[in-house]
Coordinates of C-alpha atoms in Angstrom, one line a residue:
M10 CA -5.7 69.4 26.9
K11 CA -7.5 66.2 25.8
I12 CA -7.5 67.3 22.3
K13 CA -3.8 68.2 22.3
R14 CA -2.9 64.6 23.8
E15 CA -5.1 63.0 21.1
K16 CA -3.4 65.0 18.3
E17 CA 0.1 64.1 19.6
K18 CA -1.0 60.5 19.6
K19 CA -2.4 60.7 16.0
N20 CA 1.0 62.2 14.9
K21 CA 3.1 59.3 16.3
E22 CA 1.0 56.8 14.6
F23 CA 2.1 54.9 11.4
K24 CA 0.8 56.5 8.4
L25 CA 0.6 55.2 5.0
N26 CA 1.5 57.7 2.4
N27 CA 1.2 56.9 -1.5
S28 CA 4.6 55.2 -1.5
M29 CA 4.1 53.2 1.6
L30 CA 0.6 52.1 0.3
L31 CA 2.5 50.7 -2.7
F32 CA 5.0 48.9 -0.4
V33 CA 2.0 47.4 1.6
M34 CA 0.3 46.3 -1.5
L35 CA 3.1 44.5 -2.9
A36 CA 3.8 42.9 0.4
G37 CA 0.3 41.7 0.3
Y38 CA 0.8 40.3 -3.1
F39 CA 3.7 38.2 -2.0
L40 CA 2.0 36.9 1.1
L41 CA -1.1 36.0 -0.7
V42 CA 0.6 34.2 -3.6
L43 CA 2.5 32.1 -0.9
S44 CA -0.5 31.6 1.4
L45 CA -2.9 30.7 -1.4
F46 CA -0.5 28.3 -3.0
T47 CA 0.0 26.6 0.2
A48 CA -3.7 26.4 0.9
F49 CA -4.4 24.9 -2.5
E50 CA -1.5 22.6 -2.1
L51 CA -2.7 21.1 1.1
L52 CA -6.2 20.7 -0.5
K53 CA -4.6 19.0 -3.6
L54 CA -6.3 21.5 -5.8
A55 CA -4.5 21.4 -9.2
N56 CA -4.1 24.2 -11.9
T57 CA -4.8 27.1 -9.5
L58 CA -2.0 29.3 -10.4
S59 CA -4.0 31.6 -12.6
L60 CA -6.7 32.0 -9.8
I61 CA -3.9 32.6 -7.4
Q62 CA -2.4 35.4 -9.6
I63 CA -5.7 37.0 -10.0
L64 CA -6.7 36.9 -6.3
S65 CA -3.2 38.1 -5.3
I66 CA -3.3 41.1 -7.4
T67 CA -6.9 42.0 -6.9
I68 CA -7.3 41.6 -3.1
P69 CA -4.9 44.4 -2.2
I70 CA -6.5 46.7 -4.6
I71 CA -9.9 45.9 -3.0
V72 CA -8.6 46.4 0.5
L73 CA -7.1 49.7 -0.7
L74 CA -10.3 51.1 -2.2
Y75 CA -12.4 50.0 0.8
K76 CA -9.9 51.6 3.4
K77 CA -9.0 54.7 1.2
S78 CA -8.1 57.8 3.1
E79 CA -6.2 59.5 0.3
K80 CA -7.5 61.5 -2.7
T81 CA -8.9 59.4 -5.4
K82 CA -6.3 60.7 -7.9
D83 CA -3.5 59.4 -5.6
I84 CA -5.1 56.1 -5.1
L85 CA -5.6 55.6 -8.9
I86 CA -1.7 56.5 -9.4
V87 CA -0.8 54.0 -6.7
I88 CA -3.0 51.3 -8.2
G89 CA -1.6 52.2 -11.7
I90 CA 2.1 51.8 -10.6
Y91 CA 1.2 48.7 -8.7
L92 CA -0.4 47.1 -11.8
F93 CA 2.6 48.1 -13.9
I94 CA 5.1 46.5 -11.5
L95 CA 3.3 43.1 -11.5
L96 CA 1.6 43.0 -14.9
V97 CA 4.1 44.8 -17.2
V98 CA 7.7 44.3 -15.6
P99 CA 7.5 40.5 -15.8
F100 CA 7.0 40.8 -19.7
I101 CA 9.9 43.0 -19.8
Y102 CA 12.2 40.3 -18.1
N103 CA 11.0 37.9 -20.9
K104 CA 13.9 39.3 -23.0
T105 CA 16.5 38.8 -20.3
Y106 CA 18.2 35.5 -19.8
D107 CA 19.5 33.6 -16.8
L108 CA 22.8 32.0 -18.2
T109 CA 24.0 30.7 -14.8
V110 CA 24.4 27.0 -13.7
D111 CA 22.2 27.1 -10.7
G112 CA 19.6 29.1 -12.5
N113 CA 19.4 26.6 -15.3
S114 CA 19.8 23.5 -13.3
Y115 CA 17.6 23.5 -10.2
H116 CA 16.1 26.9 -10.1
K117 CA 14.4 26.9 -13.5
T118 CA 13.6 23.1 -13.1
A119 CA 11.8 23.7 -9.9
I120 CA 9.8 26.8 -11.3
A121 CA 8.8 24.8 -14.4
F122 CA 7.5 21.8 -12.4
I123 CA 5.5 23.9 -9.9
K124 CA 4.0 25.8 -12.9
N125 CA 3.0 22.5 -14.6
G126 CA 1.2 21.4 -11.5
W127 CA 3.8 19.7 -9.1
N128 CA 2.6 19.4 -5.7
P129 CA 5.8 19.2 -3.7
M130 CA 3.8 18.4 -0.5
Y131 CA 2.5 15.0 -1.7
E132 CA 4.7 13.9 -4.5
T133 CA 8.4 13.6 -5.5
S134 CA 9.7 15.5 -8.5
R135 CA 10.5 12.0 -10.1
K136 CA 7.0 10.8 -9.6
F137 CA 5.7 13.9 -11.0
Q138 CA 7.6 14.0 -14.2
E139 CA 6.5 10.4 -15.1
N140 CA 2.8 11.5 -15.6
N141 CA 3.6 15.1 -17.1
D142 CA 4.7 15.6 -20.7
N143 CA 5.0 19.3 -20.3
V144 CA 8.3 19.1 -18.2
V145 CA 11.8 18.2 -19.3
K146 CA 12.6 14.9 -17.5
I147 CA 15.4 14.8 -14.9
E148 CA 17.8 12.0 -16.0
K149 CA 18.7 9.2 -13.8
G150 CA 22.0 10.0 -12.0
V151 CA 21.3 13.7 -12.0
K152 CA 20.9 14.7 -8.5
I153 CA 19.1 18.2 -8.8
D154 CA 15.8 16.8 -7.5
L155 CA 17.5 16.6 -4.1
W156 CA 17.6 20.5 -4.1
I157 CA 14.1 20.8 -5.8
E158 CA 12.3 18.6 -3.1
H159 CA 14.0 20.0 0.0
Y160 CA 15.0 23.4 -0.3
P161 CA 12.5 26.2 0.8
K162 CA 10.4 27.3 -2.2
A163 CA 9.3 31.0 -1.8
T164 CA 10.8 32.4 -4.9
W165 CA 9.9 29.4 -7.1
I166 CA 6.2 29.5 -6.1
V167 CA 6.0 33.4 -6.9
A168 CA 8.1 32.9 -10.2
A169 CA 5.8 29.9 -11.2
T170 CA 2.8 32.0 -10.7
I171 CA 4.4 34.8 -12.8
Y172 CA 5.5 32.2 -15.5
N173 CA 2.0 31.0 -15.7
M174 CA 0.9 34.3 -16.5
T175 CA 3.6 35.3 -19.1
G176 CA 4.3 31.9 -20.7
N177 CA 8.0 32.5 -20.3
I178 CA 10.2 31.0 -17.7
E179 CA 12.6 34.1 -17.7
S180 CA 9.9 36.4 -16.5
G181 CA 10.1 35.4 -12.7
K182 CA 13.5 36.9 -12.2
C183 CA 11.5 40.2 -11.9
I184 CA 11.1 39.3 -8.1
T185 CA 14.7 40.9 -7.4
L186 CA 13.5 44.2 -9.0
I187 CA 10.2 44.2 -7.3
L188 CA 11.7 43.6 -3.9
S189 CA 14.5 46.4 -4.7
I190 CA 11.5 48.8 -5.4
M191 CA 10.0 47.9 -2.0
L192 CA 13.5 48.3 -0.2
F193 CA 13.9 51.8 -1.7
I194 CA 10.5 52.8 -0.8
I195 CA 10.6 51.9 2.9
N196 CA 14.2 53.1 3.3
F197 CA 13.4 56.5 1.9
N198 CA 10.4 56.9 3.9
I199 CA 12.4 56.2 7.2
L200 CA 15.3 58.3 6.2
R201 CA 13.0 61.3 5.5
K202 CA 12.5 61.5 9.3
I203 CA 16.0 62.4 9.9
L204 CA 17.7 63.4 6.6
D205 CA 16.8 66.0 3.8
K206 CA 15.3 64.6 0.6
K207 CA 18.5 64.6 -1.5
W208 CA 20.4 62.4 1.0
S209 CA 17.4 60.2 1.5
Y210 CA 17.3 59.4 -2.2
I211 CA 21.2 58.9 -2.4
I212 CA 21.3 56.6 0.8
S213 CA 18.3 54.7 -0.3
S214 CA 19.8 54.2 -3.9
L215 CA 23.1 53.0 -2.3
V216 CA 21.4 50.3 -0.1
V217 CA 19.5 49.0 -3.2
L218 CA 22.6 49.0 -5.2
N219 CA 24.3 46.0 -3.1
P220 CA 26.9 44.5 -5.3
I221 CA 25.3 41.1 -4.6
V222 CA 22.0 42.4 -5.8
L223 CA 23.6 43.7 -9.0
A224 CA 25.5 40.7 -9.6
Q225 CA 22.5 38.7 -9.5
F226 CA 19.9 41.0 -11.0
F227 CA 19.2 38.9 -14.1
T228 CA 19.4 35.6 -12.6
Y229 CA 17.4 33.2 -10.3
Y230 CA 20.2 33.5 -7.6
V231 CA 18.5 34.6 -4.3
D232 CA 21.4 35.9 -2.3
G233 CA 20.9 39.4 -3.4
I234 CA 17.3 39.0 -2.4
M235 CA 18.4 38.0 1.0
G236 CA 20.3 41.3 1.4
I237 CA 17.3 43.3 0.3
L238 CA 15.0 41.3 2.8
F239 CA 17.5 41.6 5.7
L240 CA 17.1 45.5 5.6
I241 CA 13.5 45.4 5.0
E242 CA 12.8 43.3 8.1
I243 CA 15.0 45.6 10.2
L244 CA 13.3 48.8 8.9
L245 CA 9.8 47.4 9.5
L246 CA 10.6 46.5 13.1
F247 CA 11.9 50.0 13.6
L248 CA 8.4 51.1 12.8
V249 CA 7.0 48.8 15.6
N250 CA 6.1 50.7 18.8
P251 CA 5.4 47.8 21.5
K252 CA 3.7 50.2 23.7
E253 CA 1.0 50.9 21.4
K254 CA -1.8 48.7 20.0
T255 CA -0.6 46.3 17.3
N256 CA -0.5 48.1 13.8
I257 CA -2.0 45.6 11.5
W258 CA -0.2 47.0 8.4
I259 CA 3.2 46.7 9.9
W260 CA 2.8 43.3 11.3
L261 CA 1.1 42.1 7.9
C262 CA 4.1 43.4 6.1
L263 CA 6.4 41.7 8.6
V264 CA 4.5 38.5 8.1
S265 CA 5.0 38.7 4.4
I266 CA 8.7 39.6 4.3
C267 CA 9.6 37.0 7.0
T268 CA 7.8 34.4 5.2
I269 CA 9.6 35.1 2.1
F270 CA 12.9 35.4 3.9
T271 CA 12.5 32.2 5.9
N272 CA 11.4 30.3 2.6
I273 CA 13.9 31.4 0.2
K274 CA 16.9 29.5 1.7
Y275 CA 17.8 27.8 4.9
T276 CA 20.1 30.8 5.8
G277 CA 17.1 32.9 5.5
L278 CA 15.6 31.4 8.4
L279 CA 18.6 32.0 10.3
C280 CA 18.9 35.7 9.5
S281 CA 15.2 36.5 9.7
G282 CA 15.4 34.6 13.3
V283 CA 18.4 36.6 14.4
I284 CA 16.9 40.0 13.5
A285 CA 13.5 39.0 15.2
A286 CA 15.3 37.9 18.2
T287 CA 17.6 41.0 18.4
F288 CA 14.5 43.3 18.5
Y289 CA 12.5 41.0 20.7
F290 CA 15.0 40.7 23.6
Y291 CA 16.0 44.5 23.2
W292 CA 12.1 45.3 23.7
L293 CA 12.0 42.8 26.8
I294 CA 15.0 44.4 28.5
K295 CA 13.9 48.1 27.7
Y296 CA 10.4 47.7 29.0
R297 CA 11.2 45.2 31.9
K298 CA 10.4 47.8 34.4
D299 CA 7.3 49.4 32.7
K300 CA 4.1 49.0 34.3
D301 CA 2.5 47.6 31.1
F302 CA 5.4 45.0 30.7
V303 CA 3.0 42.0 30.8
T304 CA 0.9 43.6 28.1
I305 CA 4.0 44.5 26.0
F306 CA 5.5 41.0 26.5
K307 CA 2.1 39.3 25.5
R308 CA 1.7 41.5 22.5
V309 CA 5.3 41.1 20.9
T310 CA 5.4 37.5 21.9
I311 CA 2.0 36.6 20.1
N312 CA 2.8 38.6 17.1
F313 CA 6.1 37.0 16.6
I314 CA 4.5 33.6 17.0
I315 CA 2.0 34.5 14.3
V316 CA 4.9 35.7 12.1
F317 CA 7.1 32.6 12.3
V318 CA 4.2 30.0 12.6
T319 CA 3.1 31.4 9.2
A320 CA 6.5 31.5 7.7
I321 CA 7.7 27.8 9.1
F322 CA 4.6 25.8 9.8
F323 CA 2.2 27.1 7.1
V324 CA 4.2 28.4 4.0
G325 CA 7.2 26.2 5.0
L326 CA 5.2 23.0 5.1
N327 CA 6.8 21.7 1.8
S328 CA 10.2 22.1 3.2
Y329 CA 10.8 22.5 6.8
V330 CA 7.8 20.4 8.0
K331 CA 8.0 17.8 5.4
N332 CA 11.8 17.4 5.7
T333 CA 11.2 16.9 9.5
I334 CA 8.6 14.2 8.8
D335 CA 10.6 12.4 6.2
H336 CA 14.1 12.9 7.5
H337 CA 13.9 14.0 11.1
N338 CA 15.7 17.0 10.0
P339 CA 13.9 20.3 8.9
L340 CA 17.3 21.6 7.3
Y341 CA 17.8 18.4 5.4
P342 CA 20.3 18.0 3.3
I343 CA 22.6 20.8 4.5
I344 CA 23.2 19.8 8.0
G345 CA 22.9 16.6 10.0
K346 CA 24.2 13.0 9.4
D347 CA 23.3 12.8 5.9
K348 CA 24.3 16.4 5.0
V349 CA 25.8 17.1 1.5
D350 CA 29.0 19.2 1.4
I351 CA 28.5 22.1 -1.0
I352 CA 31.3 24.3 0.2
T353 CA 34.8 22.3 0.2
T354 CA 35.0 22.1 -3.7
M355 CA 33.7 25.7 -3.9
Q356 CA 36.4 27.3 -2.0
P357 CA 40.2 27.7 -2.6
K358 CA 42.2 24.6 -1.4
S359 CA 44.3 26.7 1.1
F360 CA 40.9 27.6 2.9
K361 CA 40.7 24.1 4.2
N362 CA 43.1 24.6 7.0
K363 CA 42.1 28.3 7.7
N364 CA 39.6 29.4 10.3
M365 CA 36.5 31.8 9.7
V366 CA 38.4 35.0 10.3
E367 CA 41.5 34.1 8.3
K368 CA 39.3 33.2 5.3
F369 CA 37.3 36.4 5.6
V370 CA 40.5 38.6 5.6
V371 CA 42.2 36.8 2.8
S372 CA 38.8 37.0 0.6
L373 CA 38.4 40.8 1.6
F374 CA 42.0 41.9 0.5
S375 CA 42.4 39.7 -2.4
K376 CA 41.9 40.3 -6.1
T377 CA 38.2 39.7 -7.2
E378 CA 38.3 36.4 -8.7
N379 CA 36.2 33.2 -8.9
V380 CA 38.8 30.8 -7.3
V381 CA 37.7 27.3 -6.7
Y382 CA 39.1 24.1 -5.1
G383 CA 42.2 22.8 -6.9
D384 CA 42.2 25.9 -9.3
R385 CA 44.4 28.8 -8.2
E386 CA 45.0 30.5 -4.8
P387 CA 43.7 34.0 -3.8
Q388 CA 46.1 36.7 -4.6
L389 CA 46.4 39.7 -2.2
K390 CA 46.6 43.0 -3.7
L391 CA 46.9 46.7 -2.7
P392 CA 43.3 47.8 -1.9
I393 CA 43.7 51.0 -4.1
K394 CA 44.7 49.0 -7.1
V395 CA 42.0 47.5 -9.7
Y396 CA 43.0 45.1 -12.3
K397 CA 41.2 44.8 -15.6
S398 CA 40.6 41.1 -15.0
E399 CA 38.6 41.8 -11.9
I400 CA 36.0 43.6 -13.9
G401 CA 35.7 40.6 -16.2
E402 CA 35.2 38.4 -13.1
L403 CA 31.9 40.2 -12.2
Y404 CA 30.2 38.5 -14.9
A405 CA 29.8 35.6 -12.3
P406 CA 26.9 35.9 -10.1
D407 CA 28.8 34.2 -7.2
V408 CA 32.3 35.4 -7.3
R409 CA 34.1 33.7 -4.5
I410 CA 37.2 36.0 -3.7
G411 CA 36.5 39.5 -3.1
G412 CA 33.0 39.2 -4.0
F413 CA 31.8 42.6 -2.9
G414 CA 34.0 44.3 -5.9
P415 CA 37.5 45.3 -6.5
L416 CA 37.2 48.5 -4.4
F417 CA 35.4 47.2 -1.4
A418 CA 38.5 46.4 0.8
L419 CA 39.6 50.1 0.3
I420 CA 36.1 51.2 1.2
V421 CA 36.1 49.1 4.4
I422 CA 39.5 50.7 5.3
I423 CA 38.2 54.2 5.0
T424 CA 34.8 53.7 6.3
T425 CA 35.3 51.5 9.3
P426 CA 37.0 54.4 11.4
I427 CA 34.5 56.8 10.1
L428 CA 31.7 54.6 11.4
I429 CA 33.1 54.2 14.9
Y430 CA 33.8 58.0 15.2
S431 CA 30.4 59.0 13.9
V432 CA 28.6 56.4 16.0
V433 CA 30.6 57.4 19.0
K434 CA 29.6 61.1 18.4
I435 CA 25.9 60.4 17.8
I436 CA 25.6 58.4 20.8
R437 CA 27.0 61.0 23.0
K438 CA 24.9 63.8 21.6
E439 CA 21.7 61.6 21.3
K440 CA 21.7 58.6 23.6
S441 CA 18.1 57.9 22.5
F442 CA 19.5 57.2 18.9
A443 CA 21.8 54.4 20.0
P444 CA 19.2 51.5 19.4
Y445 CA 19.0 52.6 15.7
I446 CA 22.7 51.8 15.4
Y447 CA 23.5 49.0 17.6
L448 CA 20.4 46.7 16.7
P449 CA 21.3 46.6 13.1
A450 CA 24.9 46.1 13.9
I451 CA 24.1 43.2 16.2
A452 CA 21.9 41.4 13.8
I453 CA 24.5 41.8 11.1
I454 CA 27.4 40.6 13.1
I455 CA 25.8 37.7 14.6
S456 CA 24.2 36.4 11.4
S457 CA 27.4 36.9 9.5
I458 CA 29.2 34.8 12.0
L459 CA 26.5 31.9 12.4
V460 CA 26.3 31.7 8.5
G461 CA 29.9 30.3 8.7
E462 CA 31.3 30.8 5.2
N463 CA 31.3 34.6 5.5
W464 CA 34.4 34.8 3.2
W465 CA 32.1 34.1 0.2
A466 CA 30.3 37.5 -0.3
R467 CA 27.0 36.0 -1.6
Y468 CA 26.5 34.4 1.7
V469 CA 26.7 37.6 3.7
P470 CA 25.2 40.5 1.5
Q471 CA 24.3 42.2 4.8
L472 CA 27.8 43.3 5.4
Y473 CA 27.5 45.8 2.6
L474 CA 25.3 47.8 5.1
F475 CA 28.4 48.8 7.2
P476 CA 30.1 51.2 4.5
V477 CA 26.6 52.6 3.5
G478 CA 25.9 53.1 7.3
A479 CA 29.2 54.9 7.7
I480 CA 28.2 57.4 5.0
L481 CA 24.7 57.7 6.6
S482 CA 26.1 58.5 10.1
L483 CA 28.5 61.1 8.4
V484 CA 25.7 62.9 6.8
Y485 CA 23.6 62.8 9.9
I486 CA 26.3 64.3 12.2
R487 CA 26.5 67.3 10.0
K488 CA 23.8 68.7 11.9
Y489 CA 26.0 69.1 14.9
N490 CA 28.9 70.6 13.4
E491 CA 29.5 70.5 9.6
T492 CA 33.2 70.7 8.7
K493 CA 35.2 70.7 5.4
V494 CA 36.9 67.5 6.5
N495 CA 33.4 65.8 7.1
K496 CA 32.3 67.0 3.7
A497 CA 35.4 65.8 1.9
I498 CA 35.3 62.4 3.7
T499 CA 31.6 61.9 2.9
I500 CA 32.2 62.6 -0.8
L501 CA 35.2 60.4 -1.0
S502 CA 33.3 57.4 0.6
L503 CA 30.4 58.1 -1.7
L504 CA 32.6 58.2 -4.8
L505 CA 34.3 55.0 -3.9
L506 CA 31.2 53.1 -3.3
C507 CA 29.7 54.5 -6.6
L508 CA 32.9 53.6 -8.5
N509 CA 32.6 50.1 -6.9
T510 CA 28.8 49.9 -8.1
L511 CA 29.9 51.3 -11.5
A512 CA 31.9 48.1 -12.2
Y513 CA 28.7 46.0 -11.7
A514 CA 26.5 48.4 -13.6
Y515 CA 29.1 48.1 -16.6
I516 CA 28.7 44.3 -16.4
N517 CA 24.8 44.5 -16.4
V518 CA 24.7 47.0 -19.4
K519 CA 27.1 44.4 -21.2
Q520 CA 24.6 41.7 -20.3
L521 CA 21.8 43.6 -22.0
E522 CA 23.8 43.7 -25.2
T523 CA 24.2 39.9 -24.8
F524 CA 20.5 39.6 -24.3
S525 CA 19.9 41.4 -27.5
Q526 CA 22.2 38.9 -29.3
I527 CA 20.5 35.9 -27.7
S528 CA 17.2 37.2 -28.8
K529 CA 18.4 37.3 -32.4
D530 CA 19.9 33.8 -31.9
I531 CA 16.7 32.3 -30.5
K532 CA 14.6 33.9 -33.3
E533 CA 17.1 32.3 -35.8
M534 CA 16.8 29.0 -34.1
K535 CA 13.0 29.3 -34.2
N536 CA 13.1 29.7 -37.9
T537 CA 15.4 26.8 -38.6
K538 CA 14.1 23.7 -40.1
D539 CA 15.2 20.3 -38.5
L540 CA 17.2 22.1 -35.7
K541 CA 19.5 19.7 -33.9
L542 CA 21.3 20.8 -30.8
K543 CA 22.9 19.4 -27.6
L544 CA 23.9 20.8 -24.2
T545 CA 27.8 20.8 -24.0
G546 CA 29.6 20.3 -20.7
M547 CA 27.0 19.8 -18.0
H548 CA 23.9 17.9 -19.0
D549 CA 21.6 19.0 -16.1
L550 CA 20.9 22.5 -17.2
Y551 CA 17.4 21.9 -18.3
G552 CA 16.6 25.7 -18.0
Y553 CA 17.9 26.2 -21.4
Y554 CA 15.4 23.9 -22.9
Y555 CA 12.5 25.7 -21.1
T556 CA 13.5 29.0 -22.4
L557 CA 13.7 27.6 -26.0
N558 CA 10.4 25.9 -25.6
D559 CA 8.7 29.1 -24.3
N560 CA 10.1 31.0 -27.5
G561 CA 8.5 28.5 -29.8
V562 CA 11.9 26.8 -30.9
N563 CA 11.4 23.4 -32.2
Y564 CA 14.5 21.1 -31.9
T565 CA 15.7 17.7 -31.6
I566 CA 18.5 16.8 -29.0
K567 CA 21.3 15.0 -30.7
E568 CA 24.3 13.9 -28.4
D569 CA 26.5 12.9 -31.2
I570 CA 27.1 16.2 -32.7
T571 CA 30.9 16.8 -33.1
T572 CA 32.9 19.7 -32.3
E573 CA 33.7 20.2 -35.9
N574 CA 30.1 20.1 -37.1
M575 CA 28.6 22.3 -34.4
R576 CA 28.4 26.1 -33.6
Y577 CA 27.2 27.8 -30.4
K578 CA 23.9 29.7 -30.2
Y579 CA 22.1 31.3 -27.3
S580 CA 24.9 30.2 -25.0
W581 CA 28.4 28.7 -25.2
R582 CA 26.7 25.7 -23.5
I583 CA 24.3 24.9 -26.4
G584 CA 25.8 23.4 -29.4
V585 CA 23.8 23.6 -32.7
E586 CA 24.4 21.4 -35.7
T587 CA 25.8 23.5 -38.5
N588 CA 24.1 21.7 -41.4
E589 CA 20.6 23.0 -40.7
K590 CA 18.5 25.2 -43.2
V591 CA 16.9 28.3 -42.3
H592 CA 13.4 28.9 -43.9

């Protein structure tokens, strides 16, 4: 009897198969990079990025070899994939190019500053650039240093570490792909507990192919990453059993994911906190009459304190803590008396007098367009109709109106009643399954409301989980009674989601063609003698200069190049003087 109980207990324990070993190792890599950077930053140790990269890659391997419980062949395969992801994938991204405004203004600038030795804890970016000839100087009157100094810096730190390894500023964008792989792994492993392998693959692919992720796949934008981290945190918390002894691997992964999430942007702190609070209070309510309640309370409370102390008060030192010390406001300059309004000019003029719900509905049921203040107004359309112009709008990484894609409104109309029907049926049949439905739903709804500007899809990538959840629930209820209607609706919903995703995939393929041409342009510019160029339009897009520098292009900035004497190379924002000679 004792042997049987021990066997049952062992079967309930969290097990690390090969794919989950890879997940844990990658989570460990991110946590090590951020923790080591912060520690060295506090100690004022310079030029440590190479050491950070070496330690962050090798320590998870050493731990795996020390704790190995799998076959040697399997361990070697996991290590091989792990090394490929961290050592090869970044170099592949060297040939992709972030052409966005945000990417080339403050994102790349911050990454380059950190890579070249900036210590954001102890010095301003302006002071740093005075004594460093390896960075492009931020001009007087340009305010991107406001964002560089005060925004959370997790992705910048990891990207700078990767940049230091590859020597190319574009390589750090691979973070989105790495986290996408991690999401697929954990989602697949959890779904295999309730679905067959085929549907586990399909649903896991759908959650990764979030329109916001696809729109920002080759950029330094972080909204897609927010959507990825949102679901990973939820899935990790589903693996936690508060009644059992703390599982070190699950909680280490939670520390890693919540640390990135909290330090990626200010709304990351909000979303990560909402998810954690949802599960925390659910556990306290669920186990309030349990004889071990005090132990459970202490365990989950201490674990969450460790998670968020690490995220906010350690890794977040150079943003949350420093902002509090300098400005008495951890979220400076987004909220508070000195806040900078970054929304009004980014939204349609008519939105100024609309409430949150009105703006959300208008955006959802309008044509996919990048409408801004003083431009045009959103145009309502039939949800089933797709305009050719909508596909072209998807080149932007932050489409404002209809930002989830041209078919998303139709998808919402079809999947919402499906989701309600399926959920009711599941709860009636399996009451114990209810938390797996309402906990994510509560976290998604509350976080989407608190974000405020939920009409702008990039700020609420988690909303995409509702239609995917509808398909998941439809597939799940087949075990009760599979009908032809159920099968038809599942296929229809899946088809619509795939078609909507296909529009983004098409744009990404076209971007790869553009990248190929850009590589040729840069090669030509590299072979041009006495190359003279200037940035056209906005003058704070210093990221373009870093990309040219990293590719060995020698140039002189000449502001008086006339339009008649200029052609565009690499980007429509870079004008090259036409009288140069190629050698």
